[in-house]
Amino acid sequence: MLSQANRKIVLLELVIPIVLLILGVWQGLLQTLMRAGVIRDTAFGFDYYQGLTLHGVVNAVVLTTFFAVAFGNAIMEYYLKKKLNSTVNWLSFWLMLVGVLLAAFAIFTGRGSVLYTFYAPMIAHWTFYVGVTLLVVGSWVAFFNWFAPLRAWVKEHPGEKKPLAVLGMFATFIIWFIATVPVALDVLLLQLPQSLGLTPHINVSLSRVLFWFFGHPLVYFWLLPAYVMYYVMLPKLAGGKLYSDFAGRLVFFLFVLFSIPVGLHHQYTEPGYSREFKLLHGIFTFMVAIPSLITAFTVAATLEHGARRRGSRGLVGWMFNQPFFSREQWLFSYLIVGLIIFILGGIGGVINASYNINKVVHNTSWIPGHFHLTVGGPVLLAIWGMTLYMVAKLTGKTVQHKGLAVAVPWLWFFSMHFMSLGQKWEGILEAPRRTNMGLTYLNPDSPLFMPEWVLPSHMVAIGGILLFTTALIYFFVFFRTLAGQKVADPETTFEFPTGETLHDEKPGWVDKLKVWVVVSLILIAVAYVLPIKQAIDNSAKDAPPFKPDNPVPVVQMDK
Ligand code: HAS
């Protein structure tokens, strides 16, 4: 059960980003068509970098942050059975919303085309930075609001382990909080003053190292709510029991430890940081793959347990005896498809992390190929599935068109692999990850014609069209559900599917949040103190700003 005030806030936090996502996926479609040379980059009003910024900011930042806050708010009230302070929650909501509106102003007026990574020395209008800051601060406020109910719960349940879902969402926001402090420093001390014209130069190395201090943990902030669903909800939907409760707790613990001190793997090719630290960050990056590998085995064992209870025999029979297309357990399809997509997505990450291979793929189309299989796979499908589930429960309605609802993740699976494999193929052929020169490279009359990029770029465009069509089906199901008849009283019927545990081990130290934070801070200090010092001393500290205001000059090299 959720309190009335919290139900309203959570509903708004879920519906607003889904409405914005319509714009986000539309821009994604345009990217693929433009890069395949089908349309010019200004064909629909926005130029390439403006559209790419909108696509990245809405899909990767706004949707994920609003969802994590909404999901966390619901998890805390549901599992701790304590009311959240609704005044604080409204404050968090308004901060995030005003932040989004300010950033939208910069992007829509063409003064914020700095992409979701807002990389120095590119400089946007000040509203972009203030907007992003408010969005982050709003999410912090929501997080701080969870401590009082947790403390009260611990007091009332001495010696009991914390609910796994609660622990998972705390892990998500501990990572988020630690990681957003350096990017806040980057924005407030370096980027915003320059945007306001108060400082003539920016230290590019420092700004970038602070950004990636945040940028990689950011991806686990996106991923961990999905992991909460895999550990807590998937076992129930699969008709089994979570194989090991300890494994779940250990996984969240390892993410808090290793998801942060890894940012230099995004900067292997950049000067200014010593090789030893790049190597150290590379080693930590391999460590951060371990919790995902543990998850792969734990979830597989959980699925196997469910299937064997239903009578599956043989070594692999259980793999096929899953409710893949069940209308009753339609949420299962969103979670399982996300997991299957993550197999290739995760392997791509391990390839990127390898220092020597990274030089082949860095800044090529391979990278979007990797992240569409991660953030566009398990993360997006978990968000879509859980948003649909929660919105129906919060409004007392039933999900409409369940057949279509189940079709969405499977269509997404096919389309996403089609697009991503095209991107990876282009990337291996050295196509850049960002370019507004599609028509030039793909024009046989141009001296820059790259014939080998034609086929993969068309593959990407077909994948983009299929993905966009699938997204429209999801929006149809979502809004039909929202507009449907009320059939139950949301006051009493809200629930999360919650699985039992097969091996309910004693958690010991992995249940102690303070231990997590202390060890994490030690690893961060080891990994970051010297690279940040090197960045401060770096000779690139005097870069003048570059304002990519629209229209961005397009170099016409084909004549
Ligand atoms: Fe990444 C770049 C390395 C995971 C997102 N990554 C990016 C960027 C994004 C991103 C957005 O080391 C681009 C940033 C930019 O704009 O420049 N990534 C990794 C590694 C992992 C990884 C090692 N990435 C993610 C996740 C993301 C994400 C998750 C989003 C949510 N990534 C990199 C590196 C770069 C990078 C470099 C920089 C590249 C460059 O040069 O620019 C690991 O966490 C992956 C570990 C995962 C696995 C897979 C486990 C499999 C599971 C599924 C099991 C399936 C089951 C189903 C059980 C090892 C859990 C069974 C089914 C049955 C039917 C039985």
XYZ file of C-alpha atoms in Angstrom, residues 24 27 50-63 115-116 222:
19
model
C 13.310 11.323 -27.338
C 14.901 12.164 -32.359
C 20.536 19.665 -31.133
C 18.484 16.537 -31.887
C 21.187 14.249 -30.499
C 21.292 16.308 -27.292
C 17.518 16.072 -26.907
C 17.641 12.311 -27.600
C 20.386 11.675 -25.021
C 19.123 14.043 -22.312
C 15.510 12.802 -22.409
C 16.227 9.080 -22.818
C 19.335 8.676 -20.695
C 19.003 11.380 -18.042
C 15.405 12.567 -17.567
C 13.607 9.226 -18.003
C 25.016 16.414 -25.865
C 24.160 14.564 -22.672
C 20.374 3.393 -14.608
